[in-house]
Coordinates of C-alpha atoms and ligand atoms in Angstrom, one line a residue:
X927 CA -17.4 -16.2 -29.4
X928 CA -17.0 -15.2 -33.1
X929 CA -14.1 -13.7 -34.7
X930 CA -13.8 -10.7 -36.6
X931 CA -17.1 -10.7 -39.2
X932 CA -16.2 -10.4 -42.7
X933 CA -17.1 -7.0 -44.8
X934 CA -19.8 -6.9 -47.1
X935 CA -19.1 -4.7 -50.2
X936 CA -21.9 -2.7 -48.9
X937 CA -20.0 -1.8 -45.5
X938 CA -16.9 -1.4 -47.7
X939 CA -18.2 1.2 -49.4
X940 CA -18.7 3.1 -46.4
X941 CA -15.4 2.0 -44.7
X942 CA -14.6 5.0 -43.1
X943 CA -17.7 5.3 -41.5
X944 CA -16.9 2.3 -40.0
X945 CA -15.0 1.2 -36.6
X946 CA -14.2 -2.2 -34.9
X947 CA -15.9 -2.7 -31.1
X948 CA -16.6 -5.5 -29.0
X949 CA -20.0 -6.4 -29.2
X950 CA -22.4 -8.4 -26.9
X951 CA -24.5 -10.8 -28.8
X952 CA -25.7 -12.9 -25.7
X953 CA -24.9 -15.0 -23.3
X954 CA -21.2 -16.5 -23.9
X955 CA -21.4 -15.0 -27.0
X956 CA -19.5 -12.0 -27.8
X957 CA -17.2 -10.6 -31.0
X958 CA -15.6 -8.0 -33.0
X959 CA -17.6 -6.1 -35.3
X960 CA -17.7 -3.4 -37.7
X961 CA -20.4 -0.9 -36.4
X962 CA -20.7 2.5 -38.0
X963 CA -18.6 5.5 -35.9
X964 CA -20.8 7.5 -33.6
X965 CA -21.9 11.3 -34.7
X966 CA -22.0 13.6 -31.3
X967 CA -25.2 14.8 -30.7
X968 CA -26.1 18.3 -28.2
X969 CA -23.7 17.9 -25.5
X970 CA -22.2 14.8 -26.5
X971 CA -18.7 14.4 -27.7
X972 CA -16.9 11.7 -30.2
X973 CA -13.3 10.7 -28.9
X974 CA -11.1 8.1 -30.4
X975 CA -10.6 5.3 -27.7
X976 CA -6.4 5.0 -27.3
X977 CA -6.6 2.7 -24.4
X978 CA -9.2 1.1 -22.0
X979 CA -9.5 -2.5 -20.4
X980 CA -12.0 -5.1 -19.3
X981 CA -13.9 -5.0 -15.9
X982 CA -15.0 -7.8 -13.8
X983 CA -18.7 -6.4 -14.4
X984 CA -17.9 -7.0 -18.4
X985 CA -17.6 -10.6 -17.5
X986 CA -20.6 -10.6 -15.4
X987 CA -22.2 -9.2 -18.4
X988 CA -20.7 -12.2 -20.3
X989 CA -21.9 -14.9 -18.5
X990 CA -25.8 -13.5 -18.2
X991 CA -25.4 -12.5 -14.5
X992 CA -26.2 -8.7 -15.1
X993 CA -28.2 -8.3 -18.3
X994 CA -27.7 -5.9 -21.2
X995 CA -29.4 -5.6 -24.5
X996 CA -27.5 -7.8 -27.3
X997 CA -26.1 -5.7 -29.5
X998 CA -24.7 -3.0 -26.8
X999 CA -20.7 -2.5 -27.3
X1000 CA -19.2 -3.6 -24.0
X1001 CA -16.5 -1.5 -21.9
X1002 CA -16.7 1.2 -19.5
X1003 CA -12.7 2.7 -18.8
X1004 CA -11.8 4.6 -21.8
X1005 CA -8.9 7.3 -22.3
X1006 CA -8.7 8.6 -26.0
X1007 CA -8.4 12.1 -27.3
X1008 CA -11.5 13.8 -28.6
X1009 CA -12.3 13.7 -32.4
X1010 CA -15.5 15.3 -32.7
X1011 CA -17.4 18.2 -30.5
X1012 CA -21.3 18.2 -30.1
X1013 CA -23.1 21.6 -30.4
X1014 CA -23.2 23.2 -26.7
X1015 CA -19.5 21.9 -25.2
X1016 CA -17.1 24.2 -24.5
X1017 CA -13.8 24.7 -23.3
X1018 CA -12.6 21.8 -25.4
X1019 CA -10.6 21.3 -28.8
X1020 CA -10.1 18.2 -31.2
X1021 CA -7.4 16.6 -30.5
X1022 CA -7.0 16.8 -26.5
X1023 CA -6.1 13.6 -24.5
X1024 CA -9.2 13.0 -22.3
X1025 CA -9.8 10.7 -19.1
X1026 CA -13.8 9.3 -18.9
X1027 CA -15.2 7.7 -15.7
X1028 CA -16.7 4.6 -15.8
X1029 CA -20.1 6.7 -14.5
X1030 CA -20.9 9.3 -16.2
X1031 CA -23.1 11.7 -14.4
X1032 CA -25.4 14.7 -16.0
X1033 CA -24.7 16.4 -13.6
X1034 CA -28.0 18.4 -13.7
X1035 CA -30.7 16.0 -12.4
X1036 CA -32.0 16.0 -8.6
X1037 CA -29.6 12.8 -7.6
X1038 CA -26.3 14.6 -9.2
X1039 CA -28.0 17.7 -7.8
X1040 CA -27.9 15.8 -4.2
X1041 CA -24.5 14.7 -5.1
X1042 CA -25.2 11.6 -5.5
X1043 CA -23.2 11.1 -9.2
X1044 CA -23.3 7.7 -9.3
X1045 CA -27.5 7.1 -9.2
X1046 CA -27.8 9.9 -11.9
X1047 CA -31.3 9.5 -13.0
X1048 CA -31.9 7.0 -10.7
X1049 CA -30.8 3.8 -9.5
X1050 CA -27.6 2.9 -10.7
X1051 CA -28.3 5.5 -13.3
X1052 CA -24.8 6.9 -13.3
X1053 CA -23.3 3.7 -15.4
X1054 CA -24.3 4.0 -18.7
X1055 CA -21.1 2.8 -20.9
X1056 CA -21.6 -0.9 -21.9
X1057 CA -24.3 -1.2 -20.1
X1058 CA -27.3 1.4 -21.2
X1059 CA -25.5 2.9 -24.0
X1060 CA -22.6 2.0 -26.4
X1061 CA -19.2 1.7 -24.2
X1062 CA -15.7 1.8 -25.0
X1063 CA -13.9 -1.5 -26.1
X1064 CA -13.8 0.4 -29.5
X1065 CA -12.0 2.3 -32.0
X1066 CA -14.7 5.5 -31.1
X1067 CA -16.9 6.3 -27.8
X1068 CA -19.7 8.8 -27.7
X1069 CA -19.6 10.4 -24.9
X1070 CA -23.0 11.4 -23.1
X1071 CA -22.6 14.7 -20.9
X1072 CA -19.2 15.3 -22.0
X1073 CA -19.4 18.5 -20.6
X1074 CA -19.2 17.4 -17.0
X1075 CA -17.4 14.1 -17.8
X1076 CA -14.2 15.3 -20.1
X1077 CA -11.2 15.0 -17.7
X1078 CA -7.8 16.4 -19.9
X1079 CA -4.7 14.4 -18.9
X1080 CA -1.6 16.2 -18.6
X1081 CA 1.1 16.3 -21.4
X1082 CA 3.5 14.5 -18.8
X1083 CA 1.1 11.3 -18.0
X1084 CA 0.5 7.9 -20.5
X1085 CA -2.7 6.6 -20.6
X1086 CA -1.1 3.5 -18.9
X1087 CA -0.9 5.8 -15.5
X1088 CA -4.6 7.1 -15.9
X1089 CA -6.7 4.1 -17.6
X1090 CA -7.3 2.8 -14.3
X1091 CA -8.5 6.0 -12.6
X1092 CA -11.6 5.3 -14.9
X1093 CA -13.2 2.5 -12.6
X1094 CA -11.1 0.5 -10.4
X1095 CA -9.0 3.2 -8.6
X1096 CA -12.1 5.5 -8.5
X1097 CA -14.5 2.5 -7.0
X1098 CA -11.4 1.2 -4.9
X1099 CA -10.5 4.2 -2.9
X1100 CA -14.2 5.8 -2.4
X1101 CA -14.4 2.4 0.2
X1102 CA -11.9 4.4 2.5
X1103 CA -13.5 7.8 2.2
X1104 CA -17.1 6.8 2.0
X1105 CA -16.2 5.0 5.2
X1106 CA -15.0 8.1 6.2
X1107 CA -11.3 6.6 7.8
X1108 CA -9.4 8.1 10.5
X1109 CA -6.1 8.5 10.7
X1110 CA -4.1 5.5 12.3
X1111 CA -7.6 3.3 11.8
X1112 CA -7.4 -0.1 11.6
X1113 CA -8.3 -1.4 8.1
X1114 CA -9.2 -5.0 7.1
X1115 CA -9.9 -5.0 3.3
X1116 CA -11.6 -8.8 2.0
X1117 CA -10.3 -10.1 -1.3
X1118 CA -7.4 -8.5 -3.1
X1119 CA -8.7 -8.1 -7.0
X1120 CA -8.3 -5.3 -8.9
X1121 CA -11.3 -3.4 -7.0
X1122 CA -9.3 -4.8 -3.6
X1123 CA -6.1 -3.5 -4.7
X1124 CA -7.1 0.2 -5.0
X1125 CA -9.3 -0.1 -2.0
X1126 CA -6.1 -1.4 0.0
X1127 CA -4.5 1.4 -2.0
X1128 CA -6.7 4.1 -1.2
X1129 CA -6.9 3.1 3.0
X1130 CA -3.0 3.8 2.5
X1131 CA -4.0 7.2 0.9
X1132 CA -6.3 8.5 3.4
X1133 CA -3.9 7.6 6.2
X1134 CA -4.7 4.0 7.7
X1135 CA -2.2 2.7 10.4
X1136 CA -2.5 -1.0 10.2
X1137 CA -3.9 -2.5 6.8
X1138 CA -4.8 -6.0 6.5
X1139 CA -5.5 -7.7 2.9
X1140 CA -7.5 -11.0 2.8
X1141 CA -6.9 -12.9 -0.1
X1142 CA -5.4 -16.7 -1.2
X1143 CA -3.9 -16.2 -4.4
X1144 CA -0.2 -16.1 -3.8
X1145 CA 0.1 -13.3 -6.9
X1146 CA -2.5 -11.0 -5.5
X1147 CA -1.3 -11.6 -1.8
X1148 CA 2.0 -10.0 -3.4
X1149 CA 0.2 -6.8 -4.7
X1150 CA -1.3 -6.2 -1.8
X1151 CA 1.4 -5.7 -0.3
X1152 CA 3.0 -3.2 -2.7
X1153 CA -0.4 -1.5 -2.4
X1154 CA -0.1 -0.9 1.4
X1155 CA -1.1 -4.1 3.1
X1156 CA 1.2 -5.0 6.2
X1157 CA -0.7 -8.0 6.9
X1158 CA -2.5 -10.9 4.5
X1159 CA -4.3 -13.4 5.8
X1160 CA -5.1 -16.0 3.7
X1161 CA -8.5 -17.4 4.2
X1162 CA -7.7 -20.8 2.8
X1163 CA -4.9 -21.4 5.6
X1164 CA -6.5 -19.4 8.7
X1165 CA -9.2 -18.5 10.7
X1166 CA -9.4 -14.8 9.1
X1167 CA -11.9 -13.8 12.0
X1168 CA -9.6 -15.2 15.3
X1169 CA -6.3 -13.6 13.3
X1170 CA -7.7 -9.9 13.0
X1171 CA -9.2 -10.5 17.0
X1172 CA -5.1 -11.6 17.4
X1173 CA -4.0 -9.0 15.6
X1174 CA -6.3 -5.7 17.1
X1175 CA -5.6 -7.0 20.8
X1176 CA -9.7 -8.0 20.7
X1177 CA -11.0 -4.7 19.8
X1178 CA -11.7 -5.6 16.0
X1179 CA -11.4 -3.2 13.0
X1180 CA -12.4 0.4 12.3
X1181 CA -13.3 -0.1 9.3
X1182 CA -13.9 -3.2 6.9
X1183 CA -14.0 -3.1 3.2
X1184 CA -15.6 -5.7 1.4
X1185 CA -14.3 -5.9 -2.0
X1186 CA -15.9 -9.5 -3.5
X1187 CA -19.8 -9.1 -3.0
X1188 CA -20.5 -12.9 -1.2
X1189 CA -22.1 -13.5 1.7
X1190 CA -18.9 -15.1 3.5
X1191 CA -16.7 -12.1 3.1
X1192 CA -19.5 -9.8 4.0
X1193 CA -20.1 -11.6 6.9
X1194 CA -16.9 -11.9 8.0
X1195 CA -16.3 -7.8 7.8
X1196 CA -19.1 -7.9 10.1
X1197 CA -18.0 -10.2 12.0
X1198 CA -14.6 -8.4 12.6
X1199 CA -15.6 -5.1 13.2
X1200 CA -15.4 -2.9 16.7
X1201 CA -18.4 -1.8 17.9
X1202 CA -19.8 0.9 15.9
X1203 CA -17.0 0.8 13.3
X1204 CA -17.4 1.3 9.5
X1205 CA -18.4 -2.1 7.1
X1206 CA -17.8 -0.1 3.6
X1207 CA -19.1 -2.4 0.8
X1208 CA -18.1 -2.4 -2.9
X1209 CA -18.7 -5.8 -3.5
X1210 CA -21.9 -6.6 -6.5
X1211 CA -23.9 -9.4 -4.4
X1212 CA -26.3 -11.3 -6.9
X1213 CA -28.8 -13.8 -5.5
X1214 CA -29.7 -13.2 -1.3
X1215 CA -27.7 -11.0 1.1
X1216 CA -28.7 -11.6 4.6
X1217 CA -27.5 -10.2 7.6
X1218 CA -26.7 -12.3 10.6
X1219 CA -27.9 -11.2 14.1
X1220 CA -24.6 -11.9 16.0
X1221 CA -21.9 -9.9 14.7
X1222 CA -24.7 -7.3 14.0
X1223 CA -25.2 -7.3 18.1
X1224 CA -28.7 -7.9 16.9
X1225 CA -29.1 -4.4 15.5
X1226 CA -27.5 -2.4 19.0
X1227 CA -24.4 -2.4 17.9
X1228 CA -23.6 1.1 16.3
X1229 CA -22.6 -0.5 13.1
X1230 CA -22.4 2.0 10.0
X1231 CA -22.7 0.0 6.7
X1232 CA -22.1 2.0 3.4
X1233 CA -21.9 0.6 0.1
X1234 CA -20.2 3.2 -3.1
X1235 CA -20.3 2.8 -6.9
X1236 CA -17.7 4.3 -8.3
X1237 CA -18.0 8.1 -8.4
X1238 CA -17.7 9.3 -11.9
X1239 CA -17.8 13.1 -13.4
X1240 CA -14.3 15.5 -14.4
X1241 CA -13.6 16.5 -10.8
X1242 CA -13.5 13.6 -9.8
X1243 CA -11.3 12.2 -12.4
X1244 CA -9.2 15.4 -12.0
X1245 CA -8.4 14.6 -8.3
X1246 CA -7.7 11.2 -9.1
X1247 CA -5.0 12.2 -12.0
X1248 CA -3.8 14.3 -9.6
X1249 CA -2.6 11.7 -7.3
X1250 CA -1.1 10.3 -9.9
X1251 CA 0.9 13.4 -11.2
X1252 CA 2.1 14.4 -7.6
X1253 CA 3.3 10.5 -7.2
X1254 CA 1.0 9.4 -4.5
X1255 CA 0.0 6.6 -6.3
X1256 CA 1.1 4.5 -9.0
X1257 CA -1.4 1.5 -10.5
X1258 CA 0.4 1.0 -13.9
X1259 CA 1.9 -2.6 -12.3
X1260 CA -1.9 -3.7 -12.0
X1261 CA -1.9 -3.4 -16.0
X1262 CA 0.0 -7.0 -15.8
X1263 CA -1.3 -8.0 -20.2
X1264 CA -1.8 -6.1 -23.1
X1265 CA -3.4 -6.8 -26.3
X1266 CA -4.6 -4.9 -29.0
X1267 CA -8.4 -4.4 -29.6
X1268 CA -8.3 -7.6 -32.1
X1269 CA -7.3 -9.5 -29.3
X1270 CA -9.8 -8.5 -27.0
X1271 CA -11.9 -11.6 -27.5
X1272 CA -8.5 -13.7 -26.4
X1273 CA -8.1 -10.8 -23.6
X1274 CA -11.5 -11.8 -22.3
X1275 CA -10.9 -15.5 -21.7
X1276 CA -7.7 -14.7 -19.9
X1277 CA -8.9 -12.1 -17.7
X1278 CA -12.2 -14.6 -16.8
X1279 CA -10.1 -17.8 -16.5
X1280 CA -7.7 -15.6 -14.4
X1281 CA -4.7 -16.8 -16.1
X1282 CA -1.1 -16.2 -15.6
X1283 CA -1.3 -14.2 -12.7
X1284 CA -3.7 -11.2 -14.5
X1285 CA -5.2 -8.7 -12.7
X1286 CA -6.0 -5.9 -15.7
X1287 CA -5.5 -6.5 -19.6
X1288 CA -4.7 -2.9 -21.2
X1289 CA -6.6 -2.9 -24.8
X1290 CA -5.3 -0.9 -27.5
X1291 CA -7.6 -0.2 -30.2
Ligands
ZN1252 ZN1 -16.0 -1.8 -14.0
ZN1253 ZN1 -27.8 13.3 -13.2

């Protein structure tokens, strides 16, 4: 990782065309750098990043397990106010505080059309910050679509109470909807990260009578509870599977989020569901997921598996930031470090070596 790269009278002289971002240079190997400030194109709007954070995907990116082109600016959660409107957006000014999703749908093509927001375009298509085009660990963001993907946040909100609407709270509670929980259901949500966190978060949301967290770490066992867990198991210490048999009198769960992406917590929400109950995945699996025949009652047992990428897009965000003005849900204790943008590269190694109990670093450029 480099440090901040030194001016060259030629960048000097354009200085003000000039911002700092993270940049991805390859694998292990990002920095700070100055980059010239985006110009919005038709449709597209400039805002001036105020706060955003770092994702376990950026850290994926990092170490070469999902690739993007060296040279991409990393960072998909911004909030900022906008500083410069494309031709064709309306309904906007300079100046307004402004919530993007991670995804940032057209909102025009056949998949958003089908309302599928996240696989805008196609697959995966919806995520384009930091990983197709420029994203927002930067002083600026260009903003594609701004039209369906500007979300104003109310006077009376910070951007510490809406950063994390962006991704994790977005990604985190779709597990309990896209799962489509009952009221009074029986929960089991596998790992307690940040994505884990919201999911347990969001099963409180839409209602769920008992909640069970999995998770080891003594900090994160902690905020799950505070996010609505009444139970965690630790999968270190016992048998997760016989505990949630224990504890759902041998019927199993209605629904079981996995929020990790391994084969062992995936198998294990299998494992504990009731017949034809709800195994709602957010997990990113890399290498081979298999499913085994057993807890699958060898493809007879009326198993619904569903798997959710964040949805993106205004409404959305607009919903979201209205559970937050209302006071159903708070997520600003998640935000446990903050550094300013020439920190970040410090940020990164303590977010990926999990230090001192992190779960999200806030980033102020
Ligand atoms: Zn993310
Ligand atoms: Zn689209």
């Amino acid at each position: 990782m480099s440090a901040t790269e030194t001016l060259t009278v030629e960048d000097k002289k354009t200085k003000s065309l000039t911002m700092r971002a993270l940049v991805f240079q390859g694998k292990h190997q990002i920095g700070l750098k100055e980059v010239p400030i985006p110009t919005p194109g038709y449709g597209e709007v400039v805002m001036r990043v105020t706060l955003t954070t770092i994702c376990g995907t950026d850290l994926h990116i990092l170490r070469g397990e999902y690739p993007v082109k060296p040279g991409l600016i990393l960072g998909h959660e911004p909030v900022g106010v906008i500083h410069e409107i494309g031709p064709g957006v309306t309904g906007y000014e300079i100046g307004e505080r402004v919530l993007v999703g991670a995804i940032t749908p057209c909102g025009q093509c056949n998949f958003c059309l089908s309302g599928n927001w996240s696989q805008c375009g196609g697959p995966i298509g919806g995520w384009k910050f930091g990983n197709t085009i420029h994203g927002a660990q930067a002083e600026y963001l260009l903003v594609p679509h701004a039209q369906a993907n500007l979300a104003k946040i109310p006077d009376d909100l910070t951007d510490e109470q809406v950063v994390l609407l962006a991704d994790i709270a977005s990604t985190g509670f779709s597990a309990a909807e896209s799962a489509d929980l009952k009221l009074g259901d029986t929960v089991a949500v596998f790992a307690q990260g940040p994505i884990g966190l919201c999911a347990t978060a969001g099963a409180k949301l839409k209602g769920a009578g008992l909640i069970i967290g999995v998770e080891s770490d003594p900090v994160r066992q902690e905020f799950a509870r505070s996010m609505g867990a009444q139970v965690v198991l630790n999968h270190e210490k016992v048998d997760v599977v016989e505990e949630i048999r224990k504890l759902t009198h041998g019927r199993g769960v209605d629904v079981a989020i996995e929020a990790l992406g391994t084969q062992a917590t995936f198998e294990n929400a299998l494992k504990i569901l009731r017949p034809g109950g709800t195994l709602s995945s957010l997990g990113v699996y890399s290498g081979k997921l298999s499913v085994p025949l057993e807890p699958f009652a060898a493809g007879l047992g009326d198993y619904k598996i569903v798997t959710t990428l964040c949805p993106g897009g205004k409404e959305r965000m607009r919903r979201l930031i209205e559970l937050v003005q209302r006071g159903h849900v708070d997520l600003r204790m998640l935000l446990t470090h903050h550094f300013s943008l020439d920190q970040i590269v410090e940020a990164y190694q303590l977010f990926g070596e999990r230090r001192d109990g992190v779960i999200k670093v806030a980033i102020k450029p």
